[in-house]
Short mmCIF file of C-alpha atoms in Angstrom, two decimals:
data_model
loop_
_atom_site.label_atom_id
_atom_site.label_comp_id
_atom_site.label_asym_id
_atom_site.label_seq_id
_atom_site.Cartn_x
_atom_site.Cartn_y
_atom_site.Cartn_z
CA UNK A 1182 0.00 0.00 0.00
CA UNK A 1183 1.36 3.43 -0.94
CA UNK A 1184 0.07 6.60 0.75
CA UNK A 1185 1.00 10.11 -0.35
CA UNK A 1186 1.34 12.56 2.56
CA UNK A 1187 1.11 16.07 1.15
CA UNK A 1188 2.61 18.92 3.12
CA UNK A 1189 0.62 22.10 2.49
CA UNK A 1190 3.64 24.41 2.59
CA UNK A 1191 6.93 24.49 0.71
CA UNK A 1192 9.27 23.88 3.65
CA UNK A 1193 11.02 20.60 2.84
CA UNK A 1194 12.21 19.98 6.41
CA UNK A 1195 8.59 20.07 7.55
CA UNK A 1196 7.63 17.59 4.84
CA UNK A 1197 10.39 15.30 6.11
CA UNK A 1198 9.19 15.59 9.72
CA UNK A 1199 5.57 14.93 8.76
CA UNK A 1200 6.55 11.93 6.65
CA UNK A 1201 8.64 10.52 9.51
CA UNK A 1202 5.66 10.76 11.86
CA UNK A 1203 3.46 9.10 9.26
CA UNK A 1204 5.93 6.23 8.84
CA UNK A 1205 6.06 5.73 12.60
CA UNK A 1206 2.28 5.24 12.64
CA UNK A 1207 2.02 3.16 9.47
CA UNK A 1208 1.54 -0.59 9.48
CA UNK A 1209 4.18 -2.91 8.03
CA UNK A 1210 3.87 -2.95 4.27
CA UNK A 1211 2.62 0.64 4.00
CA UNK A 1212 4.89 2.91 2.01
CA UNK A 1213 4.72 6.59 2.96
CA UNK A 1214 5.71 9.17 0.35
CA UNK A 1215 6.06 12.76 1.57
CA UNK A 1216 5.46 15.35 -1.12
CA UNK A 1217 6.14 19.09 -1.10
CA UNK A 1218 4.25 21.52 -3.38
CA UNK A 1219 6.36 23.09 -6.12
CA UNK A 1220 4.89 26.53 -5.36
CA UNK A 1221 3.21 28.28 -2.45
CA UNK A 1222 4.12 29.79 0.92
CA UNK A 1223 6.74 28.42 3.29
CA UNK A 1224 4.03 28.21 5.99
CA UNK A 1225 0.22 28.48 6.02
CA UNK A 1226 -1.25 30.77 8.63
CA UNK A 1227 -4.19 32.50 6.95
CA UNK A 1228 -6.83 32.26 4.27
CA UNK A 1229 -4.68 33.46 1.38
CA UNK A 1230 -1.93 30.94 2.08
CA UNK A 1231 -4.49 28.20 2.70
CA UNK A 1232 -6.29 28.70 -0.61
CA UNK A 1233 -2.93 28.89 -2.38
CA UNK A 1234 -1.94 25.64 -0.68
CA UNK A 1235 -5.14 23.97 -1.85
CA UNK A 1236 -4.17 24.57 -5.49
CA UNK A 1237 -0.53 23.67 -4.86
CA UNK A 1238 -1.39 20.37 -3.18
CA UNK A 1239 -3.77 19.39 -5.98
CA UNK A 1240 -0.99 20.16 -8.46
CA UNK A 1241 1.55 18.09 -6.51
CA UNK A 1242 -0.74 15.09 -6.06
CA UNK A 1243 -2.13 14.93 -9.58
CA UNK A 1244 1.37 15.19 -11.03
CA UNK A 1245 2.88 12.48 -8.82
CA UNK A 1246 4.20 10.00 -11.42
CA UNK A 1247 3.59 6.67 -9.69
CA UNK A 1248 0.37 4.88 -8.63
CA UNK A 1249 -0.85 5.36 -5.05
CA UNK A 1250 -3.66 4.06 -2.85
CA UNK A 1251 -4.59 7.07 -0.68
CA UNK A 1252 -3.72 10.70 -0.02
CA UNK A 1253 -3.33 12.56 3.25
CA UNK A 1254 -3.60 16.32 3.25
CA UNK A 1255 -1.30 17.28 6.11
CA UNK A 1256 -2.45 20.80 6.93
CA UNK A 1257 -4.67 21.49 9.93
CA UNK A 1258 -7.67 23.60 8.96
CA UNK A 1259 -6.51 24.05 5.37
CA UNK A 1260 -8.75 24.21 2.32
CA UNK A 1261 -8.61 21.82 -0.62
CA UNK A 1262 -9.65 18.39 0.58
CA UNK A 1263 -12.86 18.57 -1.43
CA UNK A 1264 -11.00 19.38 -4.65
CA UNK A 1265 -8.74 16.39 -4.18
CA UNK A 1266 -11.77 14.18 -3.65
CA UNK A 1267 -13.18 15.30 -6.98
CA UNK A 1268 -9.91 14.68 -8.81
CA UNK A 1269 -9.09 11.28 -7.33
CA UNK A 1270 -10.67 7.86 -7.09
CA UNK A 1271 -8.59 6.88 -4.05
CA UNK A 1272 -9.41 7.89 -0.44
CA UNK A 1273 -8.44 11.40 0.65
CA UNK A 1274 -7.99 12.03 4.37
CA UNK A 1275 -7.52 15.48 5.89
CA UNK A 1276 -5.63 15.63 9.20
CA UNK A 1277 -8.15 18.09 10.67
CA UNK A 1278 -11.02 15.65 10.35
CA UNK A 1279 -8.88 12.63 11.17
CA UNK A 1280 -7.62 14.11 14.44
CA UNK A 1281 -10.98 15.45 15.60
CA UNK A 1282 -12.88 12.26 14.82
CA UNK A 1283 -10.22 10.18 16.58
CA UNK A 1284 -10.40 12.44 19.65
CA UNK A 1285 -14.13 11.82 19.91
CA UNK A 1286 -13.45 8.14 20.64
CA UNK A 1287 -11.31 9.09 23.62
CA UNK A 1288 -13.29 11.60 25.65
CA UNK A 1289 -16.46 13.64 25.92
CA UNK A 1290 -14.92 16.83 24.52
CA UNK A 1291 -11.63 17.74 22.90
CA UNK A 1292 -9.67 20.96 22.47
CA UNK A 1293 -7.38 21.90 19.61
CA UNK A 1294 -4.10 23.70 20.30
CA UNK A 1295 -2.78 25.40 17.19
CA UNK A 1296 -0.20 28.01 16.20
CA UNK A 1297 -1.21 31.67 15.83
CA UNK A 1298 -4.54 33.17 16.86
CA UNK A 1299 -5.38 34.08 13.27
CA UNK A 1300 -5.58 30.35 12.47
CA UNK A 1301 -8.28 29.74 15.08
CA UNK A 1302 -11.27 30.87 12.94
CA UNK A 1303 -10.09 28.76 10.00
CA UNK A 1304 -9.96 25.67 12.19
CA UNK A 1305 -13.32 26.43 13.79
CA UNK A 1306 -14.87 26.79 10.33
CA UNK A 1307 -13.36 23.53 9.06
CA UNK A 1308 -14.58 21.62 12.12
CA UNK A 1309 -18.06 23.07 11.70
CA UNK A 1310 -18.10 22.21 7.99
CA UNK A 1311 -17.12 18.64 8.84
CA UNK A 1312 -19.78 18.35 11.55
CA UNK A 1313 -17.14 17.85 14.24
CA UNK A 1314 -17.61 21.07 16.18
CA UNK A 1315 -20.30 19.96 18.66
CA UNK A 1316 -17.78 18.15 20.86
CA UNK A 1317 -14.98 20.68 20.45
CA UNK A 1318 -14.50 22.45 23.78
CA UNK A 1319 -12.17 25.11 22.36
CA UNK A 1320 -9.56 25.99 19.78
CA UNK A 1321 -6.59 27.66 21.44
CA UNK A 1322 -3.56 29.41 19.98
CA UNK A 1323 -0.08 28.71 21.33
CA UNK A 1324 1.27 31.94 19.87
CA UNK A 1325 3.99 30.06 17.99
CA UNK A 1326 4.29 30.58 14.24
CA UNK A 1327 4.48 27.45 12.10
CA UNK A 1328 8.17 27.82 11.26
CA UNK A 1329 8.98 28.53 14.92
CA UNK A 1330 7.86 25.01 15.80
CA UNK A 1331 11.05 23.73 14.16
CA UNK A 1332 13.25 26.67 15.07
CA UNK A 1333 12.39 26.70 18.78
CA UNK A 1334 11.13 23.20 19.65
CA UNK A 1335 11.51 23.53 23.43
CA UNK A 1336 9.66 26.83 23.51
CA UNK A 1337 6.99 25.33 21.25
CA UNK A 1338 6.39 22.43 23.62
CA UNK A 1339 6.08 24.80 26.57
CA UNK A 1340 3.63 27.04 24.72
CA UNK A 1341 1.50 24.11 23.57
CA UNK A 1342 1.53 22.49 27.01
CA UNK A 1343 0.47 25.75 28.61
CA UNK A 1344 -2.57 26.06 26.35
CA UNK A 1345 -3.37 22.36 26.69
CA UNK A 1346 -3.38 22.65 30.48
CA UNK A 1347 -5.67 25.68 30.23
CA UNK A 1348 -8.01 23.74 27.96
CA UNK A 1349 -8.22 20.82 30.38
CA UNK A 1350 -8.61 23.03 33.43
CA UNK A 1351 -10.86 25.81 32.14
CA UNK A 1352 -12.57 24.44 29.01
CA UNK A 1353 -13.20 20.94 30.44
CA UNK A 1354 -11.42 19.26 27.54
CA UNK A 1355 -10.61 15.59 28.07
CA UNK A 1356 -8.51 15.14 24.93
CA UNK A 1357 -6.01 17.48 23.26
CA UNK A 1358 -5.61 17.64 19.48
CA UNK A 1359 -2.45 19.06 17.91
CA UNK A 1360 -3.71 21.64 15.44
CA UNK A 1361 -0.82 21.86 12.99
CA UNK A 1362 0.98 19.36 10.77
CA UNK A 1363 4.24 20.89 12.00
CA UNK A 1364 3.45 19.64 15.50
CA UNK A 1365 3.85 16.04 14.35
CA UNK A 1366 5.86 14.07 16.86
CA UNK A 1367 5.10 16.27 19.88
CA UNK A 1368 2.14 14.20 21.09
CA UNK A 1369 4.01 12.00 23.58
CA UNK A 1370 5.79 14.91 25.27
CA UNK A 1371 2.54 16.80 25.69
CA UNK A 1372 0.66 13.72 26.91
CA UNK A 1373 3.24 13.21 29.66
CA UNK A 1374 2.90 16.83 30.74
CA UNK A 1375 -0.91 17.07 30.66
CA UNK A 1376 -1.99 13.56 31.65
CA UNK A 1377 -4.67 13.38 28.93
CA UNK A 1378 -4.71 11.68 25.51
CA UNK A 1379 -3.04 13.79 22.82
CA UNK A 1380 -4.02 13.17 19.20
CA UNK A 1381 -1.64 13.87 16.32
CA UNK A 1382 -3.48 14.42 13.06
CA UNK A 1383 -0.82 12.89 10.83
CA UNK A 1384 -0.73 9.62 12.75
CA UNK A 1385 -4.53 9.50 12.91
CA UNK A 1386 -4.86 10.15 9.19
CA UNK A 1387 -2.44 7.34 8.33
CA UNK A 1388 -4.42 4.74 10.28
CA UNK A 1389 -7.72 5.95 8.82
CA UNK A 1390 -6.35 5.93 5.28
CA UNK A 1391 -4.98 2.42 5.74
CA UNK A 1392 -8.36 1.23 7.04
CA UNK A 1393 -10.24 2.71 4.10
CA UNK A 1394 -7.88 1.08 1.60
CA UNK A 1395 -8.12 -2.31 3.33
CA UNK A 1396 -11.92 -2.06 3.40
CA UNK A 1397 -11.95 -1.22 -0.29
CA UNK A 1398 -13.73 2.09 0.37
CA UNK A 1399 -13.26 5.49 -1.21
CA UNK A 1400 -15.07 8.76 -1.89
CA UNK A 1401 -18.59 8.54 -3.31
CA UNK A 1402 -18.57 9.93 -6.84
CA UNK A 1403 -22.32 10.06 -7.52
CA UNK A 1404 -22.87 13.72 -6.63
CA UNK A 1405 -20.85 16.09 -4.45
CA UNK A 1406 -17.39 14.78 -5.32
CA UNK A 1407 -18.05 13.64 -8.86
CA UNK A 1408 -15.12 14.00 -11.27
CA UNK A 1409 -14.95 17.59 -12.59
CA UNK A 1410 -16.79 18.12 -15.85
CA UNK A 1411 -14.57 18.72 -18.91
CA UNK A 1412 -14.07 22.47 -19.35
CA UNK A 1413 -11.62 24.92 -20.81
CA UNK A 1414 -9.55 26.13 -17.86
CA UNK A 1415 -7.11 28.97 -18.54
CA UNK A 1416 -3.94 29.33 -16.48
CA UNK A 1417 -4.52 26.27 -14.31
CA UNK A 1418 -1.18 25.31 -12.72
CA UNK A 1419 -1.71 21.56 -12.97
CA UNK A 1420 0.42 20.89 -16.02
CA UNK A 1421 -0.16 17.19 -16.56
CA UNK A 1422 -3.49 16.51 -14.90
CA UNK A 1423 -4.64 12.94 -14.95
CA UNK A 1424 -7.37 11.57 -12.77
CA UNK A 1425 -6.80 8.37 -10.80
CA UNK A 1426 -9.13 6.55 -13.15
CA UNK A 1427 -6.38 6.98 -15.77
CA UNK A 1428 -3.60 5.71 -13.52
CA UNK A 1429 -2.21 2.19 -13.52
CA UNK A 1430 -3.68 -0.15 -10.97
CA UNK A 1431 -2.80 1.06 -7.46
CA UNK A 1432 0.21 -0.47 -5.73
CA UNK A 1433 -0.43 -2.92 -2.89
#
């Protein structure tokens, strides 16, 4: 089984970190391929960068030259999952939905700890769109920019732990969700500090994607996520678009 894990920004070191976390969660026999968009911002922290990332990720995935069985969009709260579902026949899993749905198995309510405050409304909107907001106690900002997570890892852990403790104490959260793909790998440190389950979206998405592939399930194509109708599209950055229906049989 081959799963593409698409970073939403252009920072290669973050792609490498996300892919490493995905491999740690993957079952034996699952091949994880981390991909980095060829254009876009070096971090996504607002609507402009998120919409840009949506196009960039679609471009990167559709132009990947080998067959694959599933795709993970590794940006928390980012746009674009729906577009990928229209373009592909294989399962598409977004880490926002994967993390939140996993958290709901573990406690009555969960809280998300993310990066900057400006990202909070984007995450709240994505959770509401996915129908996962009813059991979200809060979305809290650590105050750390995405790129600072790598640059200042110790400070990042302290900032995330501080907000996680506030969420448990004041918001009555019973589970903490890491609200950024760049936080991959921090779950165990934060769990030890807070004493509650901590859900990493990348790891959750890998296990969900694997399950969907093994069950032989993928996106319904009868209506909402039907393949895009043939049209003349001017200036579209996908240079060699081919839908999964045109790909060789997926690798297992």
